[in-house]
PDB file of C-alpha atoms in Angstrom:
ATOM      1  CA  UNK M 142     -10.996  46.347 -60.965  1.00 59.00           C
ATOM      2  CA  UNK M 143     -12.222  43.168 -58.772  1.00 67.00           C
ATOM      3  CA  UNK M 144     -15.280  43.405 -57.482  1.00 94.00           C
ATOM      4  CA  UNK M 145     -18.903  42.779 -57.338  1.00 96.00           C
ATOM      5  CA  UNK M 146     -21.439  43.301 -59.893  1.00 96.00           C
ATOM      6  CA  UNK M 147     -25.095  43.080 -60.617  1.00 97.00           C
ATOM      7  CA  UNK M 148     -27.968  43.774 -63.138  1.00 91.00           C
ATOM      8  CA  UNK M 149     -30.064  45.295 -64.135  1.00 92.00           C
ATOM      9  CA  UNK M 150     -29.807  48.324 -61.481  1.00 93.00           C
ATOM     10  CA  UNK M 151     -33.301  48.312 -62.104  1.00 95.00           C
ATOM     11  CA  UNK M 152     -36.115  45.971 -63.361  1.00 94.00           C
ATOM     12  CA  UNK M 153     -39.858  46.112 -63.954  1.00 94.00           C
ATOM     13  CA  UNK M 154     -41.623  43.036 -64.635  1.00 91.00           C
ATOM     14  CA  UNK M 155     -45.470  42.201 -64.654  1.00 91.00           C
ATOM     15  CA  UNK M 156     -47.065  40.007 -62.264  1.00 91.00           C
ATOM     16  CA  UNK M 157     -46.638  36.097 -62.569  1.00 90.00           C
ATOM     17  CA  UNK M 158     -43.302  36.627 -64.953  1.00 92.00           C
ATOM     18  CA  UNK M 159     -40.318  35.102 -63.463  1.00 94.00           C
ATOM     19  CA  UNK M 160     -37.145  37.377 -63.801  1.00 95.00           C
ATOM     20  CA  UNK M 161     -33.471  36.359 -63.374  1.00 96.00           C
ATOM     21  CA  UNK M 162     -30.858  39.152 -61.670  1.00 97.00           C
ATOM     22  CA  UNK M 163     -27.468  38.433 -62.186  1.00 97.00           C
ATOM     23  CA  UNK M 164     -24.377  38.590 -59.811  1.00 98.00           C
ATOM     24  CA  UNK M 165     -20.879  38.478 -60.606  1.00 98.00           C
ATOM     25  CA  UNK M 166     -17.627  38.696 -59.163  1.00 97.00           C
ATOM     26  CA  UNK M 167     -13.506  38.352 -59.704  1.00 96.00           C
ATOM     27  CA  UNK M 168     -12.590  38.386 -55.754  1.00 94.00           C
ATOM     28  CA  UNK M 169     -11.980  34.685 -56.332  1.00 92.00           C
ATOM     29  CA  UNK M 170     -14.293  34.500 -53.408  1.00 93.00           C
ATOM     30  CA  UNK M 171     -16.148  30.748 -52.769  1.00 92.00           C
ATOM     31  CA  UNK M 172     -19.314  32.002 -51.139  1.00 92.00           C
ATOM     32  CA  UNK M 173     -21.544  34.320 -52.752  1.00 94.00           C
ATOM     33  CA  UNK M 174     -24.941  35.167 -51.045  1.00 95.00           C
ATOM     34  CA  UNK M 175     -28.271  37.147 -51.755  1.00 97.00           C
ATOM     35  CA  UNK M 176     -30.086  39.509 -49.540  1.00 97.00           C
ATOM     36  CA  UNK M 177     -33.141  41.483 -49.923  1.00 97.00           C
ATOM     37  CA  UNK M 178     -34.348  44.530 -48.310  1.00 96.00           C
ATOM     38  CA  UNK M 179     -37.654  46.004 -48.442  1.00 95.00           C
ATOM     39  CA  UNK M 180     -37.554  50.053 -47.710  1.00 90.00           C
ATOM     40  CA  UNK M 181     -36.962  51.195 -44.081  1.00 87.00           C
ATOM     41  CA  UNK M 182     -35.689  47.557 -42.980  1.00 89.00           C
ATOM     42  CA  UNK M 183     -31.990  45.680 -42.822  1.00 91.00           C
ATOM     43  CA  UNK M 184     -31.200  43.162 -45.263  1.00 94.00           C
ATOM     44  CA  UNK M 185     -32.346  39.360 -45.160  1.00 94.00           C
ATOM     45  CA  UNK M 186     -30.856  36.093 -46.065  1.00 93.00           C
ATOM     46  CA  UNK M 187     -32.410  34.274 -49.554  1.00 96.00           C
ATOM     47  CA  UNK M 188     -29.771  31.728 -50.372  1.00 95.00           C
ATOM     48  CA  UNK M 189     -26.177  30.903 -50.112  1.00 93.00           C
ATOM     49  CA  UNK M 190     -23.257  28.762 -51.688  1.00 93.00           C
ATOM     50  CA  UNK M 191     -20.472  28.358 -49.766  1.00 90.00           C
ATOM     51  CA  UNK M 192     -18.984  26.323 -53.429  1.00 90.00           C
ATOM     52  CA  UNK M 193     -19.682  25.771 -56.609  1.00 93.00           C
ATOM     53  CA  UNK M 194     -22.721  23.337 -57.537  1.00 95.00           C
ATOM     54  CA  UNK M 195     -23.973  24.167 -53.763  1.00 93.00           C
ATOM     55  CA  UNK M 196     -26.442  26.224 -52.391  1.00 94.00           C
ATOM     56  CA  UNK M 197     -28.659  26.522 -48.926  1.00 92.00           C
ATOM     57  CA  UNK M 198     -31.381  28.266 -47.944  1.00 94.00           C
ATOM     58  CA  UNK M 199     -31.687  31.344 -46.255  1.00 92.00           C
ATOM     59  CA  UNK M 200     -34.424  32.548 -43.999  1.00 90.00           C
ATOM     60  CA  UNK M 201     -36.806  33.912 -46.950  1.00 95.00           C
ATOM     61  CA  UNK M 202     -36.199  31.452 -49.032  1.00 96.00           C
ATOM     62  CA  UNK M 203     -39.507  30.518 -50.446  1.00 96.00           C
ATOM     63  CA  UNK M 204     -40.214  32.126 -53.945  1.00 96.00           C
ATOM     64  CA  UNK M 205     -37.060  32.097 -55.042  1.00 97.00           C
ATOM     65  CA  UNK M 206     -34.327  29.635 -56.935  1.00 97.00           C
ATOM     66  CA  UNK M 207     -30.610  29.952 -57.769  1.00 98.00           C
ATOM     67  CA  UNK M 208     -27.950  28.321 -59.241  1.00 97.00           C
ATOM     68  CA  UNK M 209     -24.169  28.516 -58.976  1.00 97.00           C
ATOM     69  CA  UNK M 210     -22.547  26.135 -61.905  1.00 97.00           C
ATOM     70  CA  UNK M 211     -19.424  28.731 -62.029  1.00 96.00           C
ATOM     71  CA  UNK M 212     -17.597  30.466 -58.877  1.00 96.00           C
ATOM     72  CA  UNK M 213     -17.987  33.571 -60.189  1.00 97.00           C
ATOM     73  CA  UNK M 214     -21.583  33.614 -61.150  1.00 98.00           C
ATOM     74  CA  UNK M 215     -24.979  33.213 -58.249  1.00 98.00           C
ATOM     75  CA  UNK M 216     -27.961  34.389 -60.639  1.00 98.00           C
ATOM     76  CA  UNK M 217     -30.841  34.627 -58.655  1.00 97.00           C
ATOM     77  CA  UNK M 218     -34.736  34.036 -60.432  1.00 97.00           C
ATOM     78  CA  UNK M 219     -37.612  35.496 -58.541  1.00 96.00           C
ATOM     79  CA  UNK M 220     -40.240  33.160 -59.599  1.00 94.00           C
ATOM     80  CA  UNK M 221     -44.091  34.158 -59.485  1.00 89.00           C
ATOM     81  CA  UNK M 222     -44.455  32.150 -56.729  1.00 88.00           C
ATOM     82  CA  UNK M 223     -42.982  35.008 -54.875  1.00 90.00           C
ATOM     83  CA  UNK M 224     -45.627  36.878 -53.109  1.00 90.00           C
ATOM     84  CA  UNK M 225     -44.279  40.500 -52.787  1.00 92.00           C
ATOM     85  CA  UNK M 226     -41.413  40.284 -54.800  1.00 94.00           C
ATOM     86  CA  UNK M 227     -40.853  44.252 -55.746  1.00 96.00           C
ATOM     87  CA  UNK M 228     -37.655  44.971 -52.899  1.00 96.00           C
ATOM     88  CA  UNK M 229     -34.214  46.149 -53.620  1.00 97.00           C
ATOM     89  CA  UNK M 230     -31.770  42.722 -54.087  1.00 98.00           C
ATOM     90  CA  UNK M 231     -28.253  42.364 -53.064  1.00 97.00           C
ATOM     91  CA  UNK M 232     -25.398  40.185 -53.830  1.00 97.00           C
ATOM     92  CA  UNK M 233     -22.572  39.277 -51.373  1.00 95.00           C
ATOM     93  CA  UNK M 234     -19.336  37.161 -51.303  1.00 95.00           C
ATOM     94  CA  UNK M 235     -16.627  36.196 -49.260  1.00 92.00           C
ATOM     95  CA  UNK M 236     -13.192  33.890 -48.660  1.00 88.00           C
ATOM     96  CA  UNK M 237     -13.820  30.590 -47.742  1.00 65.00           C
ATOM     97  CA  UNK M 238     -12.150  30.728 -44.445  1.00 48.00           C
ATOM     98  CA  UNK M 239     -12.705  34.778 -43.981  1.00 57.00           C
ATOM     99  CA  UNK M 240     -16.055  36.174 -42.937  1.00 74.00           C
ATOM    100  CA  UNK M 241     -15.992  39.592 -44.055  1.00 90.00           C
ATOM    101  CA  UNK M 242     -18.592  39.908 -47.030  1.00 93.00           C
ATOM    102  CA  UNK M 243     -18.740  42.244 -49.881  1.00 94.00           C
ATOM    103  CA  UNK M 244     -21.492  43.801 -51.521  1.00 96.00           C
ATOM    104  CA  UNK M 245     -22.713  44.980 -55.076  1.00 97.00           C
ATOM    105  CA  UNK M 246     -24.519  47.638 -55.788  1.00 96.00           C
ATOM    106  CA  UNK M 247     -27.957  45.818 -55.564  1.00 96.00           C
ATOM    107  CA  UNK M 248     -30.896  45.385 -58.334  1.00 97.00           C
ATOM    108  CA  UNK M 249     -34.188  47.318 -57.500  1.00 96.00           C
ATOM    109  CA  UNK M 250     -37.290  45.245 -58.735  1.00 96.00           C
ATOM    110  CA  UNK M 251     -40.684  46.731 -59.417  1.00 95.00           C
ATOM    111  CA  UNK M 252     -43.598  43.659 -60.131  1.00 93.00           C
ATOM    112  CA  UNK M 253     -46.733  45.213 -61.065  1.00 91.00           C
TER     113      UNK M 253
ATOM    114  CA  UNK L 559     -31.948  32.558 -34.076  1.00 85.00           C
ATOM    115  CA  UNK L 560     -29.505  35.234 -33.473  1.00 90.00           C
ATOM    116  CA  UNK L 561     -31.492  38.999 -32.395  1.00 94.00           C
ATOM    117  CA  UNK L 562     -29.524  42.512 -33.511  1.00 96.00           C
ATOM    118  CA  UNK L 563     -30.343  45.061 -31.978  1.00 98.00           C
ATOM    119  CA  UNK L 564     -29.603  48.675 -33.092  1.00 98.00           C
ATOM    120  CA  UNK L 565     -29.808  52.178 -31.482  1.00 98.00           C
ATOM    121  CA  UNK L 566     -30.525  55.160 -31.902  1.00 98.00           C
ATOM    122  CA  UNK L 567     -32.797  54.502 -35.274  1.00 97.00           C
ATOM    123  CA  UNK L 568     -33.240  57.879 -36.213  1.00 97.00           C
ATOM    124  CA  UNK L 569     -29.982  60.765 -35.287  1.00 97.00           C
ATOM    125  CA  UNK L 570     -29.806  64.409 -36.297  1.00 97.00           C
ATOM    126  CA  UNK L 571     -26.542  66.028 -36.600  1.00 96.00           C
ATOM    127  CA  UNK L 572     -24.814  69.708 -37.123  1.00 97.00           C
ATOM    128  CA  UNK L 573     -22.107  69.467 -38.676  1.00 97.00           C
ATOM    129  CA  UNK L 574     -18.921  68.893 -36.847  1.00 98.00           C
ATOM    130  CA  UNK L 575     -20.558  67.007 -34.092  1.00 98.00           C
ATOM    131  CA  UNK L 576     -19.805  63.489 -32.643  1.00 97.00           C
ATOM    132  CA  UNK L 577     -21.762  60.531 -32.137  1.00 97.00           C
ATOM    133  CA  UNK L 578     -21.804  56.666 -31.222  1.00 98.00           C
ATOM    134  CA  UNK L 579     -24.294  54.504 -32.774  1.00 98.00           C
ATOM    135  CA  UNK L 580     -24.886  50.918 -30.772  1.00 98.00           C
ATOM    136  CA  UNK L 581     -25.190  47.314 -32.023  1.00 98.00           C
ATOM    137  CA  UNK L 582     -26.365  44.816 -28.749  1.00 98.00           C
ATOM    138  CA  UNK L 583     -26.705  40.814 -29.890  1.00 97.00           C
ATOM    139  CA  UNK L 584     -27.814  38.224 -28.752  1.00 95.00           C
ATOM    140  CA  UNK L 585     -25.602  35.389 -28.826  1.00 92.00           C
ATOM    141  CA  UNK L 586     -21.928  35.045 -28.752  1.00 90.00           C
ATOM    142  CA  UNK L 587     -20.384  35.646 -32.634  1.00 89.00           C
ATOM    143  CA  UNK L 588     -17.548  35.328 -34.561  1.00 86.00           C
ATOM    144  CA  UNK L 589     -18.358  37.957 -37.176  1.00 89.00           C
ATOM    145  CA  UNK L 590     -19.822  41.300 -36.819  1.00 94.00           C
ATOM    146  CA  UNK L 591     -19.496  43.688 -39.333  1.00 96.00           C
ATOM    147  CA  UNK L 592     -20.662  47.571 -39.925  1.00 98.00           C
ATOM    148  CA  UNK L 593     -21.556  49.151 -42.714  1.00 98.00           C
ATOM    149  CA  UNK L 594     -22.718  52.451 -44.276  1.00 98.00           C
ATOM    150  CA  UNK L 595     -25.397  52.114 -46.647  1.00 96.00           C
ATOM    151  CA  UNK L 596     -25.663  55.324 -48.534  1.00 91.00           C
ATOM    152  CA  UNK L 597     -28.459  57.021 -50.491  1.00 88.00           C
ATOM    153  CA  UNK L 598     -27.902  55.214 -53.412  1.00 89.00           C
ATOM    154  CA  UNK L 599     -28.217  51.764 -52.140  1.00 93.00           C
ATOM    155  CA  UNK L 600     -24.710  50.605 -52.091  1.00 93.00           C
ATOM    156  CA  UNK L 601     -23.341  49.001 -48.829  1.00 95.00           C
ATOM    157  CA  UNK L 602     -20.035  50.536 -47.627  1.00 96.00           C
ATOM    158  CA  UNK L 603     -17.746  48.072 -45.616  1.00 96.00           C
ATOM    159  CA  UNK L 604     -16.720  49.843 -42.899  1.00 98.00           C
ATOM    160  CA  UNK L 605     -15.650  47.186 -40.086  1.00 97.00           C
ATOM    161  CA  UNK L 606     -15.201  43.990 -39.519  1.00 95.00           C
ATOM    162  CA  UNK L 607     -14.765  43.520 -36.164  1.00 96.00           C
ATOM    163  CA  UNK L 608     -16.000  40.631 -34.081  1.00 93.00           C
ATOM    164  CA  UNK L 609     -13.964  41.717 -30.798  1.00 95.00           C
ATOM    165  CA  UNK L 610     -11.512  44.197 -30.273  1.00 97.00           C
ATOM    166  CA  UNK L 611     -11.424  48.082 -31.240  1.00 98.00           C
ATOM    167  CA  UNK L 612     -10.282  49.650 -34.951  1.00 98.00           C
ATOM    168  CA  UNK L 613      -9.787  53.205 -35.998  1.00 98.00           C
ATOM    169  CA  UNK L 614     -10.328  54.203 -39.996  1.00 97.00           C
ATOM    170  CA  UNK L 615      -9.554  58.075 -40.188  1.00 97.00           C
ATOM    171  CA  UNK L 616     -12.733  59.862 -38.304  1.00 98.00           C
ATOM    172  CA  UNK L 617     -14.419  56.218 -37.900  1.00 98.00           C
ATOM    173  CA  UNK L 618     -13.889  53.867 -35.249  1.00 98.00           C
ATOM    174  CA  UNK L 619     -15.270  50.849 -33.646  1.00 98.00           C
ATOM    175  CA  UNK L 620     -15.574  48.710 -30.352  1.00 98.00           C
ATOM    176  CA  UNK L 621     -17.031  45.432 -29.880  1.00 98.00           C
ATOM    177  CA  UNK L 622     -17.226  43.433 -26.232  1.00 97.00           C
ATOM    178  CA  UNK L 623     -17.785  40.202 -27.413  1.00 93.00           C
ATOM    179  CA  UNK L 624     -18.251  39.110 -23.785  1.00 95.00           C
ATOM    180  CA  UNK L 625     -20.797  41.852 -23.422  1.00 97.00           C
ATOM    181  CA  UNK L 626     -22.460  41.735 -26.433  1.00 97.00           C
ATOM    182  CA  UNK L 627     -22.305  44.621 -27.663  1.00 98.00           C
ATOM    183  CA  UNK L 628     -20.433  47.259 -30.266  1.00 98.00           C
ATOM    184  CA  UNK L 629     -20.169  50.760 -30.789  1.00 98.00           C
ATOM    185  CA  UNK L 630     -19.552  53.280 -33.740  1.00 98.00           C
ATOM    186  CA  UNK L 631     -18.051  55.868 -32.876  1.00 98.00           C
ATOM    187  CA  UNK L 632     -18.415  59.054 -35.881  1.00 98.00           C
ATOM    188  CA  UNK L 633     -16.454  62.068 -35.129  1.00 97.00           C
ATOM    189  CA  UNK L 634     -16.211  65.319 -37.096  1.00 98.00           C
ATOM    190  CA  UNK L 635     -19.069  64.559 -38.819  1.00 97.00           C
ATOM    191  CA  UNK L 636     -19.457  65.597 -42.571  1.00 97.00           C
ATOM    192  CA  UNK L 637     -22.897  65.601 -44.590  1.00 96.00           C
ATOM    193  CA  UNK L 638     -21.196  62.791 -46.748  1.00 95.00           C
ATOM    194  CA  UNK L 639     -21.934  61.034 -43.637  1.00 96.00           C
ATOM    195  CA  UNK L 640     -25.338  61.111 -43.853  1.00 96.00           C
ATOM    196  CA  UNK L 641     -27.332  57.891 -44.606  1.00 95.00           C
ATOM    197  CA  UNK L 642     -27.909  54.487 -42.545  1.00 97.00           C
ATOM    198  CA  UNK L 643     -25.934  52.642 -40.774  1.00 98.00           C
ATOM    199  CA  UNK L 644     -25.704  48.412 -40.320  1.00 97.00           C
ATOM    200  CA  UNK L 645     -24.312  46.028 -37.930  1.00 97.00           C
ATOM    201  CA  UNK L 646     -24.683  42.776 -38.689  1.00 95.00           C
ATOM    202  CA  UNK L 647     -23.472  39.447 -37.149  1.00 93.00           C
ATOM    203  CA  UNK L 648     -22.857  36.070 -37.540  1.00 89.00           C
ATOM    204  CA  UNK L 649     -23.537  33.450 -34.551  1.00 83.00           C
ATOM    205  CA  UNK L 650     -20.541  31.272 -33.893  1.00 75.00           C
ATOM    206  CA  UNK L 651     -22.851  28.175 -34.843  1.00 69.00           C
ATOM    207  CA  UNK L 652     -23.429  29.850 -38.362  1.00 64.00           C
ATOM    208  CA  UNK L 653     -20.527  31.971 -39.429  1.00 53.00           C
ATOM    209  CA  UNK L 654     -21.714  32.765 -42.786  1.00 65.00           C
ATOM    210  CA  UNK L 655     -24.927  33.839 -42.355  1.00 79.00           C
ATOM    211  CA  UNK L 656     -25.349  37.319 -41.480  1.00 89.00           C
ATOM    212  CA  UNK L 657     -27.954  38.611 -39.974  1.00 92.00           C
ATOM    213  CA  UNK L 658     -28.852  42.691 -39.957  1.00 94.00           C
ATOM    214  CA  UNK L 659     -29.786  45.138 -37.401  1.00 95.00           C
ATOM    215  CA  UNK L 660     -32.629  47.454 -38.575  1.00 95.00           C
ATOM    216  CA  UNK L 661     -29.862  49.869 -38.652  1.00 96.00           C
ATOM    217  CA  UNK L 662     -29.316  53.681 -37.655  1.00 97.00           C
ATOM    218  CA  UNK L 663     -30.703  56.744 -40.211  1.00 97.00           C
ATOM    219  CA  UNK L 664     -28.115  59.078 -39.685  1.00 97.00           C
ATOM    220  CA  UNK L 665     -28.857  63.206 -41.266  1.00 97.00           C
ATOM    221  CA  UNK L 666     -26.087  65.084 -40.691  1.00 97.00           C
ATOM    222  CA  UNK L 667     -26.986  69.048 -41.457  1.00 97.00           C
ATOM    223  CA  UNK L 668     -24.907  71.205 -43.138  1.00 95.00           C
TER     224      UNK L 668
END
């Protein structure tokens, strides 16, 4: 089936750990994204690569690195840099030269 | 940047009943999409509609790009309905980065 995956579905990690969630996809899609959502509130931007080996910031950017050396991988590490990093995480992607994004079925992070 | 704003954030349903759910924006776009989020997390596409009007089965949409604004319209409504509801746009100067209402908590009662 194509589509979007991610995981763990869920994660608990002690304060000042750094943790990796992975996303993966085989829509053949060139951007990916991530998105986090704290409860109660619509998603916001972390990063995005619009191709492989590139990757901008979002608007929440800080506390938080990514990579994207394949097209079909963007694993994101919340580093302990991250203030309040316990939120529910999602992963996105799109066509190049189509805007409609897709979503997985998100990681939920606990740091305590 | 771009400002979504969503309405009602809280609706109560029976069963059976109808309702439209609002998205109003900002700035002009060149994506806006809906989606159903349900109780599990998961985000359900179910529009993508920058301008124009769609129909999916008991679902449809309306967006005046020239008014800024776009509707969800839910008829019937099921308790399989039930959960919160996105729109979320992209600014014509950005078109990949979406940005998300606070969305609409739809309980539809059996």
């Amino acid at each position: 089936d194509g589509g979007i995956t991610q995981s763990p579905k869920y994660l608990f990690r002690k304060e000042g750990q750094n943790v990796t969630l992975s996303c993966e996809q085989n829509l053949n899609h060139d951007a990916m994204y991530w998105y986090r959502q704290d409860p109660g509130q619509g998603l916001r931007l972390i990063y995005y690569s619009q191709i492989v080996n590139d990757f901008q910031k979002g608007d929440i950017a800080e506390g938080y690195s990514v990579s994207r050396e394949k097209k079909e991988s963007f694993p994101l590490t919340v580093t302990s840099a991250q203030k309040n990093p316990t939120a529910f995480y999602l992963c996105a992607s799109s066509q190049n030269r189509a805007h409609e994004q897709y979503f997985g079925p998100g990681t939920r992070l606990t740091v305590t | 940047g771009i400002q979504v704003e969503q309405s009602p954030p809280d609706l109560i349903l029976q069963e059976g009943a109808n309702s439209t759910l609002r998205c109003n924006f900002s700035d002009s776009v060149n994506n806006l999409q809906w989606f159903h989020q349900n109780p599990w997390g998961q985000l359900i596409n179910l529009f993508y509609i920058p301008s124009g009007t769609k129909q999916n089965g008991r679902l449809s949409a309306t967006t005046v790009a020239t008014e800024r604004y776009s509707l969800l319209y839910i008829s019937s409504s099921q308790t399989t309905d039930s959960g919160v509801y996105f729109c979320a746009v992209a600014s014509s100067g950005s078109a990949r980065q979406l940005t998300f209402g606070s969305g609409t908590q739809l309980t539809v009662l059996p």
